[in-house]
Short mmCIF file of N, CA, C and O in Angstrom, two decimals:
data_model
loop_
_atom_site.label_atom_id
_atom_site.label_comp_id
_atom_site.label_asym_id
_atom_site.label_seq_id
_atom_site.Cartn_x
_atom_site.Cartn_y
_atom_site.Cartn_z
N UNK A 202 -13.09 19.04 -43.54
CA UNK A 202 -13.50 18.12 -42.49
C UNK A 202 -12.88 18.55 -41.17
O UNK A 202 -11.71 18.89 -41.11
N UNK A 203 -13.66 18.48 -40.14
CA UNK A 203 -13.17 18.85 -38.81
C UNK A 203 -12.62 17.65 -38.05
O UNK A 203 -12.71 16.50 -38.50
N UNK A 204 -12.05 17.91 -36.91
CA UNK A 204 -11.50 16.84 -36.08
C UNK A 204 -12.62 16.07 -35.39
O UNK A 204 -13.71 16.60 -35.17
N UNK A 205 -12.32 14.88 -35.03
CA UNK A 205 -13.29 14.07 -34.30
C UNK A 205 -13.47 14.66 -32.90
O UNK A 205 -12.48 14.94 -32.21
N UNK A 206 -14.70 14.86 -32.43
CA UNK A 206 -14.90 15.49 -31.12
C UNK A 206 -14.44 14.60 -29.95
O UNK A 206 -14.19 15.10 -28.87
N UNK A 207 -14.32 13.32 -30.19
CA UNK A 207 -13.93 12.41 -29.11
C UNK A 207 -12.48 11.99 -29.20
O UNK A 207 -12.11 10.91 -28.74
N UNK A 208 -11.66 12.76 -29.81
CA UNK A 208 -10.28 12.37 -30.07
C UNK A 208 -9.46 12.22 -28.78
O UNK A 208 -8.57 11.37 -28.68
N UNK A 209 -9.72 13.03 -27.78
CA UNK A 209 -8.91 13.02 -26.56
C UNK A 209 -9.28 11.87 -25.63
O UNK A 209 -8.62 11.67 -24.62
N UNK A 210 -10.31 11.14 -25.92
CA UNK A 210 -10.76 10.04 -25.06
C UNK A 210 -9.70 8.95 -25.00
O UNK A 210 -9.52 8.30 -23.97
N UNK A 211 -8.95 8.74 -26.08
CA UNK A 211 -7.94 7.68 -26.11
C UNK A 211 -6.88 7.86 -25.03
O UNK A 211 -6.32 6.92 -24.53
N UNK A 212 -6.59 9.09 -24.69
CA UNK A 212 -5.53 9.38 -23.72
C UNK A 212 -5.90 8.93 -22.32
O UNK A 212 -5.03 8.72 -21.49
N UNK A 213 -7.20 8.82 -22.03
CA UNK A 213 -7.64 8.44 -20.69
C UNK A 213 -8.06 6.99 -20.66
O UNK A 213 -9.22 6.69 -20.45
N UNK A 214 -7.15 6.10 -20.91
CA UNK A 214 -7.52 4.68 -20.92
C UNK A 214 -7.75 4.15 -19.52
O UNK A 214 -8.61 3.34 -19.27
N UNK A 215 -6.92 4.59 -18.56
CA UNK A 215 -7.10 4.15 -17.18
C UNK A 215 -8.03 5.12 -16.47
O UNK A 215 -7.95 6.33 -16.66
N UNK A 216 -8.88 4.59 -15.65
CA UNK A 216 -9.83 5.43 -14.95
C UNK A 216 -9.11 6.22 -13.86
O UNK A 216 -8.36 5.66 -13.06
N UNK A 217 -9.35 7.49 -13.83
CA UNK A 217 -8.73 8.33 -12.81
C UNK A 217 -9.40 8.11 -11.46
O UNK A 217 -8.77 8.26 -10.42
N UNK A 218 -10.67 7.77 -11.47
CA UNK A 218 -11.38 7.56 -10.21
C UNK A 218 -10.84 6.36 -9.46
O UNK A 218 -10.66 6.41 -8.25
N UNK A 219 -10.58 5.26 -10.16
CA UNK A 219 -10.10 4.07 -9.46
C UNK A 219 -8.71 4.29 -8.90
O UNK A 219 -8.39 3.82 -7.81
N UNK A 220 -7.87 5.02 -9.62
CA UNK A 220 -6.53 5.30 -9.12
C UNK A 220 -6.60 6.13 -7.85
O UNK A 220 -5.88 5.89 -6.88
N UNK A 221 -7.48 7.09 -7.82
CA UNK A 221 -7.62 7.94 -6.64
C UNK A 221 -8.25 7.17 -5.48
O UNK A 221 -7.87 7.35 -4.34
N UNK A 222 -9.21 6.32 -5.78
CA UNK A 222 -9.89 5.56 -4.73
C UNK A 222 -8.91 4.61 -4.04
O UNK A 222 -8.89 4.53 -2.82
N UNK A 223 -8.10 3.91 -4.82
CA UNK A 223 -7.18 2.95 -4.22
C UNK A 223 -6.08 3.65 -3.44
O UNK A 223 -5.50 3.06 -2.54
N UNK A 224 -5.81 4.90 -3.74
CA UNK A 224 -4.79 5.64 -3.00
C UNK A 224 -5.17 5.77 -1.53
O UNK A 224 -4.33 5.69 -0.65
N UNK A 225 -6.46 5.94 -1.26
CA UNK A 225 -6.89 6.15 0.11
C UNK A 225 -7.33 4.87 0.80
O UNK A 225 -7.42 4.84 2.02
N UNK A 226 -7.57 3.81 0.07
CA UNK A 226 -8.02 2.57 0.68
C UNK A 226 -6.88 1.72 1.21
O UNK A 226 -7.06 0.94 2.12
N UNK A 227 -5.68 1.86 0.65
CA UNK A 227 -4.58 1.01 1.07
C UNK A 227 -3.96 1.52 2.36
O UNK A 227 -4.04 2.70 2.69
N UNK A 228 -3.33 0.61 3.07
CA UNK A 228 -2.63 0.98 4.29
C UNK A 228 -1.34 1.70 3.92
O UNK A 228 -0.79 1.51 2.84
N UNK A 229 -0.82 2.48 4.83
CA UNK A 229 0.42 3.18 4.59
C UNK A 229 1.60 2.22 4.61
O UNK A 229 1.53 1.11 5.15
N UNK A 230 2.70 2.65 3.99
CA UNK A 230 3.89 1.81 3.93
C UNK A 230 4.42 1.47 5.32
O UNK A 230 4.86 0.35 5.57
N UNK A 231 4.37 2.43 6.24
CA UNK A 231 4.89 2.18 7.57
C UNK A 231 4.04 1.16 8.33
O UNK A 231 4.57 0.33 9.08
N UNK A 232 2.73 1.16 8.11
CA UNK A 232 1.85 0.19 8.76
C UNK A 232 2.11 -1.22 8.23
O UNK A 232 2.21 -2.17 9.01
N UNK A 233 2.23 -1.35 6.92
CA UNK A 233 2.50 -2.66 6.32
C UNK A 233 3.87 -3.17 6.76
O UNK A 233 4.04 -4.34 7.08
N UNK A 234 4.86 -2.28 6.82
CA UNK A 234 6.21 -2.66 7.24
C UNK A 234 6.21 -3.20 8.67
O UNK A 234 6.83 -4.21 8.95
N UNK A 235 5.47 -2.53 9.56
CA UNK A 235 5.41 -3.00 10.95
C UNK A 235 4.67 -4.33 11.07
O UNK A 235 5.04 -5.17 11.89
N UNK A 236 3.64 -4.55 10.23
CA UNK A 236 2.93 -5.83 10.26
C UNK A 236 3.81 -6.97 9.75
O UNK A 236 3.73 -8.09 10.23
N UNK A 237 4.66 -6.68 8.76
CA UNK A 237 5.55 -7.71 8.24
C UNK A 237 6.62 -8.09 9.25
O UNK A 237 7.13 -9.21 9.23
N UNK A 238 7.00 -7.18 10.12
CA UNK A 238 8.04 -7.43 11.11
C UNK A 238 7.53 -8.23 12.32
O UNK A 238 8.31 -8.67 13.13
N UNK A 239 6.22 -8.37 12.46
CA UNK A 239 5.65 -9.13 13.57
C UNK A 239 5.98 -10.61 13.42
O UNK A 239 6.04 -11.13 12.30
N UNK A 240 6.17 -11.32 14.54
CA UNK A 240 6.37 -12.77 14.43
C UNK A 240 5.10 -13.47 13.93
O UNK A 240 4.01 -12.93 14.02
N UNK A 241 5.27 -14.68 13.42
CA UNK A 241 4.14 -15.43 12.86
C UNK A 241 3.04 -15.68 13.89
O UNK A 241 1.87 -15.76 13.55
N UNK A 242 3.41 -15.84 15.16
CA UNK A 242 2.42 -16.14 16.20
C UNK A 242 1.45 -14.98 16.41
O UNK A 242 0.29 -15.18 16.76
N UNK A 243 1.90 -13.75 16.20
CA UNK A 243 1.06 -12.58 16.44
C UNK A 243 0.14 -12.25 15.26
O UNK A 243 -0.79 -11.48 15.41
N UNK A 244 0.41 -12.81 14.08
CA UNK A 244 -0.42 -12.50 12.91
C UNK A 244 -1.76 -13.24 13.04
O UNK A 244 -1.80 -14.46 13.21
N UNK A 245 -2.87 -12.50 12.95
CA UNK A 245 -4.18 -13.14 13.14
C UNK A 245 -4.60 -13.96 11.92
O UNK A 245 -4.17 -13.72 10.80
N UNK A 246 -5.47 -14.94 12.16
CA UNK A 246 -6.06 -15.72 11.07
C UNK A 246 -7.12 -14.83 10.41
O UNK A 246 -7.85 -14.11 11.09
N UNK A 247 -7.19 -14.87 9.08
CA UNK A 247 -8.13 -14.01 8.37
C UNK A 247 -9.57 -14.47 8.61
O UNK A 247 -9.92 -15.62 8.33
N UNK A 248 -10.42 -13.58 9.14
CA UNK A 248 -11.83 -13.96 9.36
C UNK A 248 -12.60 -13.93 8.04
O UNK A 248 -12.21 -13.27 7.09
N UNK A 249 -13.72 -14.64 8.01
CA UNK A 249 -14.58 -14.63 6.82
C UNK A 249 -15.32 -13.30 6.76
O UNK A 249 -15.88 -12.85 7.76
N UNK A 250 -15.32 -12.66 5.60
CA UNK A 250 -15.97 -11.38 5.42
C UNK A 250 -16.67 -11.38 4.07
O UNK A 250 -16.04 -11.51 3.03
N UNK A 251 -18.00 -11.21 4.09
CA UNK A 251 -18.79 -11.25 2.85
C UNK A 251 -18.50 -10.08 1.93
O UNK A 251 -18.69 -10.16 0.72
N UNK A 252 -18.06 -8.96 2.47
CA UNK A 252 -17.86 -7.76 1.67
C UNK A 252 -16.56 -7.77 0.88
O UNK A 252 -16.40 -6.98 -0.05
N UNK A 253 -15.62 -8.62 1.24
CA UNK A 253 -14.32 -8.65 0.57
C UNK A 253 -14.29 -9.72 -0.52
O UNK A 253 -15.02 -10.71 -0.44
N UNK A 254 -13.46 -9.55 -1.53
CA UNK A 254 -13.33 -10.58 -2.57
C UNK A 254 -12.81 -11.89 -1.97
O UNK A 254 -11.92 -11.89 -1.12
N UNK A 255 -13.38 -13.00 -2.41
CA UNK A 255 -12.94 -14.31 -1.92
C UNK A 255 -13.19 -14.51 -0.45
O UNK A 255 -12.44 -15.23 0.22
N UNK A 256 -14.21 -13.86 0.08
CA UNK A 256 -14.56 -13.94 1.51
C UNK A 256 -13.40 -13.49 2.41
O UNK A 256 -13.33 -13.84 3.57
N UNK A 257 -12.46 -12.73 1.88
CA UNK A 257 -11.36 -12.20 2.67
C UNK A 257 -10.28 -13.21 3.01
O UNK A 257 -9.48 -12.97 3.91
N UNK A 258 -10.24 -14.34 2.30
CA UNK A 258 -9.28 -15.40 2.63
C UNK A 258 -8.00 -15.35 1.82
O UNK A 258 -7.01 -15.94 2.21
N UNK A 259 -7.99 -14.65 0.71
CA UNK A 259 -6.81 -14.62 -0.16
C UNK A 259 -6.27 -13.19 -0.16
O UNK A 259 -6.77 -12.32 -0.85
N UNK A 260 -5.22 -12.97 0.63
CA UNK A 260 -4.74 -11.63 0.94
C UNK A 260 -3.24 -11.54 0.68
O UNK A 260 -2.48 -12.45 0.98
N UNK A 261 -2.82 -10.43 0.09
CA UNK A 261 -1.39 -10.14 -0.09
C UNK A 261 -1.03 -9.07 0.94
O UNK A 261 -1.49 -7.94 0.85
N UNK A 262 -0.22 -9.44 1.91
CA UNK A 262 0.13 -8.52 2.99
C UNK A 262 1.01 -7.38 2.49
O UNK A 262 0.86 -6.24 2.93
N UNK A 263 1.90 -7.66 1.54
CA UNK A 263 2.80 -6.62 1.04
C UNK A 263 2.04 -5.51 0.33
O UNK A 263 2.34 -4.33 0.50
N UNK A 264 1.07 -5.89 -0.48
CA UNK A 264 0.34 -4.91 -1.30
C UNK A 264 -0.98 -4.48 -0.67
O UNK A 264 -1.64 -3.58 -1.18
N UNK A 265 -1.39 -5.13 0.42
CA UNK A 265 -2.65 -4.85 1.11
C UNK A 265 -3.83 -4.99 0.15
O UNK A 265 -4.62 -4.09 -0.04
N UNK A 266 -3.92 -6.17 -0.50
CA UNK A 266 -4.98 -6.44 -1.46
C UNK A 266 -5.61 -7.81 -1.19
O UNK A 266 -4.91 -8.74 -0.79
N UNK A 267 -6.91 -7.89 -1.44
CA UNK A 267 -7.64 -9.16 -1.35
C UNK A 267 -7.91 -9.65 -2.76
O UNK A 267 -8.10 -8.86 -3.69
N UNK A 268 -7.97 -10.99 -2.92
CA UNK A 268 -8.18 -11.58 -4.23
C UNK A 268 -9.33 -12.57 -4.18
O UNK A 268 -9.67 -13.10 -3.11
N UNK A 269 -9.92 -12.84 -5.34
CA UNK A 269 -11.11 -13.69 -5.43
C UNK A 269 -10.79 -15.16 -5.17
O UNK A 269 -11.59 -15.88 -4.58
N UNK A 270 -9.61 -15.63 -5.61
CA UNK A 270 -9.25 -17.03 -5.38
C UNK A 270 -7.73 -17.17 -5.36
O UNK A 270 -7.00 -16.21 -5.56
N UNK A 271 -7.28 -18.40 -5.14
CA UNK A 271 -5.84 -18.66 -4.98
C UNK A 271 -5.08 -18.40 -6.28
O UNK A 271 -3.98 -17.84 -6.25
N UNK A 272 -5.66 -18.78 -7.40
CA UNK A 272 -4.93 -18.63 -8.67
C UNK A 272 -4.69 -17.17 -9.02
O UNK A 272 -3.62 -16.82 -9.51
N UNK A 273 -5.67 -16.32 -8.73
CA UNK A 273 -5.49 -14.89 -9.00
C UNK A 273 -4.41 -14.31 -8.09
O UNK A 273 -3.57 -13.52 -8.51
N UNK A 274 -4.43 -14.74 -6.82
CA UNK A 274 -3.41 -14.27 -5.88
C UNK A 274 -2.02 -14.73 -6.31
O UNK A 274 -1.06 -13.96 -6.26
N UNK A 275 -1.90 -15.98 -6.75
CA UNK A 275 -0.61 -16.50 -7.18
C UNK A 275 -0.12 -15.80 -8.45
O UNK A 275 1.08 -15.57 -8.61
N UNK A 276 -1.04 -15.44 -9.34
CA UNK A 276 -0.67 -14.65 -10.52
C UNK A 276 -0.16 -13.28 -10.09
O UNK A 276 0.78 -12.74 -10.68
N UNK A 277 -0.78 -12.72 -9.06
CA UNK A 277 -0.35 -11.41 -8.55
C UNK A 277 1.08 -11.47 -8.00
O UNK A 277 1.84 -10.52 -8.15
N UNK A 278 1.44 -12.59 -7.37
CA UNK A 278 2.78 -12.73 -6.80
C UNK A 278 3.86 -12.66 -7.88
O UNK A 278 5.01 -12.34 -7.58
N UNK A 279 3.52 -12.93 -9.13
CA UNK A 279 4.50 -12.89 -10.22
C UNK A 279 4.54 -11.55 -10.95
O UNK A 279 5.33 -11.39 -11.87
N UNK A 280 3.73 -10.58 -10.53
CA UNK A 280 3.71 -9.30 -11.22
C UNK A 280 4.87 -8.41 -10.79
O UNK A 280 5.43 -8.57 -9.71
N UNK A 281 5.21 -7.48 -11.66
CA UNK A 281 6.32 -6.56 -11.38
C UNK A 281 5.99 -5.66 -10.19
O UNK A 281 6.85 -5.36 -9.36
N UNK A 282 4.74 -5.24 -10.09
CA UNK A 282 4.32 -4.34 -9.01
C UNK A 282 4.52 -5.01 -7.64
O UNK A 282 5.02 -4.38 -6.71
N UNK A 283 4.14 -6.28 -7.53
CA UNK A 283 4.29 -7.00 -6.27
C UNK A 283 5.77 -7.21 -5.94
O UNK A 283 6.18 -7.03 -4.79
N UNK A 284 6.56 -7.57 -6.94
CA UNK A 284 7.99 -7.81 -6.68
C UNK A 284 8.70 -6.54 -6.23
O UNK A 284 9.56 -6.59 -5.36
N UNK A 285 8.34 -5.40 -6.81
CA UNK A 285 8.92 -4.13 -6.37
C UNK A 285 8.51 -3.82 -4.94
O UNK A 285 9.31 -3.31 -4.15
N UNK A 286 7.27 -4.12 -4.62
CA UNK A 286 6.76 -3.85 -3.26
C UNK A 286 7.48 -4.72 -2.24
O UNK A 286 7.84 -4.24 -1.16
N UNK A 287 7.72 -5.98 -2.56
CA UNK A 287 8.44 -6.89 -1.65
C UNK A 287 9.87 -6.39 -1.45
O UNK A 287 10.37 -6.35 -0.33
N UNK A 288 10.50 -5.98 -2.52
CA UNK A 288 11.87 -5.46 -2.43
C UNK A 288 11.92 -4.19 -1.58
O UNK A 288 12.83 -4.01 -0.77
N UNK A 289 10.92 -3.33 -1.74
CA UNK A 289 10.85 -2.10 -0.96
C UNK A 289 10.67 -2.40 0.52
O UNK A 289 11.27 -1.74 1.38
N UNK A 290 9.87 -3.41 0.84
CA UNK A 290 9.60 -3.74 2.24
C UNK A 290 10.77 -4.47 2.91
O UNK A 290 10.85 -4.51 4.13
N UNK A 291 11.65 -5.07 2.12
CA UNK A 291 12.83 -5.73 2.70
C UNK A 291 13.92 -4.73 3.06
O UNK A 291 14.83 -5.05 3.80
N UNK A 292 13.83 -3.52 2.54
CA UNK A 292 14.84 -2.50 2.77
C UNK A 292 14.65 -1.83 4.13
O UNK A 292 14.02 -2.37 5.04
N UNK A 293 15.21 -0.63 4.28
CA UNK A 293 15.06 0.10 5.55
C UNK A 293 13.61 0.52 5.78
O UNK A 293 12.80 0.55 4.85
N UNK A 294 13.31 0.86 7.01
CA UNK A 294 11.93 1.23 7.37
C UNK A 294 11.50 2.47 6.62
O UNK A 294 12.26 3.43 6.51
N UNK A 295 10.28 2.48 6.09
CA UNK A 295 9.79 3.67 5.39
C UNK A 295 9.53 4.81 6.38
O UNK A 295 9.45 4.59 7.59
N UNK A 296 9.38 6.00 5.87
CA UNK A 296 9.17 7.16 6.72
C UNK A 296 7.81 7.08 7.40
O UNK A 296 6.83 6.64 6.82
N UNK A 297 7.77 7.55 8.63
CA UNK A 297 6.52 7.57 9.40
C UNK A 297 6.04 9.01 9.52
O UNK A 297 6.71 9.95 9.10
N UNK A 298 4.89 9.18 10.14
CA UNK A 298 4.34 10.52 10.35
C UNK A 298 5.24 11.31 11.30
O UNK A 298 5.42 12.51 11.16
N UNK A 299 5.85 10.64 12.27
CA UNK A 299 6.76 11.31 13.20
C UNK A 299 7.97 11.89 12.46
O UNK A 299 8.39 13.02 12.73
N UNK A 300 8.51 11.13 11.50
CA UNK A 300 9.63 11.63 10.69
C UNK A 300 9.22 12.89 9.91
O UNK A 300 9.99 13.85 9.82
N UNK A 301 8.01 12.87 9.37
CA UNK A 301 7.53 14.02 8.61
C UNK A 301 7.36 15.24 9.51
O UNK A 301 7.70 16.36 9.13
N UNK A 302 6.83 15.03 10.71
CA UNK A 302 6.65 16.14 11.64
C UNK A 302 7.99 16.75 12.06
O UNK A 302 8.14 17.96 12.14
N UNK A 303 8.97 15.90 12.32
CA UNK A 303 10.29 16.39 12.72
C UNK A 303 10.93 17.16 11.58
O UNK A 303 11.53 18.22 11.78
N UNK A 304 10.79 16.67 10.36
CA UNK A 304 11.36 17.35 9.20
C UNK A 304 10.71 18.71 8.97
O UNK A 304 11.36 19.65 8.51
N UNK A 305 9.43 18.83 9.32
CA UNK A 305 8.72 20.09 9.14
C UNK A 305 8.94 21.04 10.31
O UNK A 305 8.44 22.15 10.32
N UNK A 306 9.68 20.58 11.32
CA UNK A 306 9.93 21.42 12.49
C UNK A 306 8.83 21.38 13.51
O UNK A 306 8.76 22.23 14.39
N UNK A 307 7.95 20.39 13.43
CA UNK A 307 6.84 20.29 14.37
C UNK A 307 7.05 19.17 15.38
O UNK A 307 6.16 18.88 16.16
N UNK A 308 8.21 18.54 15.37
CA UNK A 308 8.46 17.43 16.28
C UNK A 308 8.90 17.91 17.64
O UNK A 308 8.77 19.08 18.01
N UNK A 309 9.46 17.00 18.40
CA UNK A 309 9.94 17.33 19.74
C UNK A 309 11.15 18.27 19.62
O UNK A 309 12.00 18.06 18.77
N UNK A 310 11.24 19.29 20.46
CA UNK A 310 12.36 20.22 20.37
C UNK A 310 13.66 19.58 20.80
O UNK A 310 13.69 18.76 21.71
N UNK A 311 14.72 19.96 20.11
CA UNK A 311 16.05 19.47 20.48
C UNK A 311 16.82 20.65 21.06
O UNK A 311 17.34 21.49 20.33
N UNK A 312 16.85 20.72 22.38
CA UNK A 312 17.51 21.83 23.05
C UNK A 312 18.97 21.51 23.40
O UNK A 312 19.60 22.28 24.11
N UNK A 313 19.45 20.41 22.96
CA UNK A 313 20.84 20.05 23.25
C UNK A 313 20.96 19.37 24.60
O UNK A 313 19.99 19.21 25.34
N UNK A 314 22.18 18.95 24.96
CA UNK A 314 22.36 18.27 26.25
C UNK A 314 22.23 19.25 27.41
O UNK A 314 22.51 20.44 27.29
N UNK A 315 21.78 18.72 28.54
CA UNK A 315 21.64 19.54 29.74
C UNK A 315 23.04 19.81 30.29
O UNK A 315 23.84 18.88 30.47
N UNK A 316 23.33 21.07 30.56
CA UNK A 316 24.65 21.42 31.06
C UNK A 316 24.70 21.43 32.58
O UNK A 316 25.71 21.07 33.17
N UNK A 317 23.62 21.83 33.19
CA UNK A 317 23.61 21.90 34.66
C UNK A 317 22.56 20.94 35.18
O UNK A 317 21.41 20.99 34.81
N UNK A 318 22.97 20.06 36.06
CA UNK A 318 22.04 19.12 36.68
C UNK A 318 21.85 19.55 38.11
O UNK A 318 22.82 19.72 38.85
N UNK A 319 20.61 19.77 38.51
CA UNK A 319 20.35 20.26 39.86
C UNK A 319 20.26 19.16 40.86
O UNK A 319 20.14 18.04 40.69
#
């Protein structure tokens, strides 16, 4: 008897497409961090949007996700993924594109202090 031809299917339980899609749809950590630091007065009221789940009214700012209703959003607040994200956002500021450019040597040049002032 030979092996089952579909034996390797079990290993791919999570869809690779959805993981890749959500990678590009979410906002960057630095963008979310800056939005969380804004005062309450500057945060806009969520507009109604037919294309988003729950008409765009149930939103998690930390995770940048929309939910269908309040109960689903509240269940999300108790998940390990959300709690880790909140803890991460309470810490120091995440790296920005400017930090990456400077680390790669593409940032502003550091020529040291000026010795002669004309």
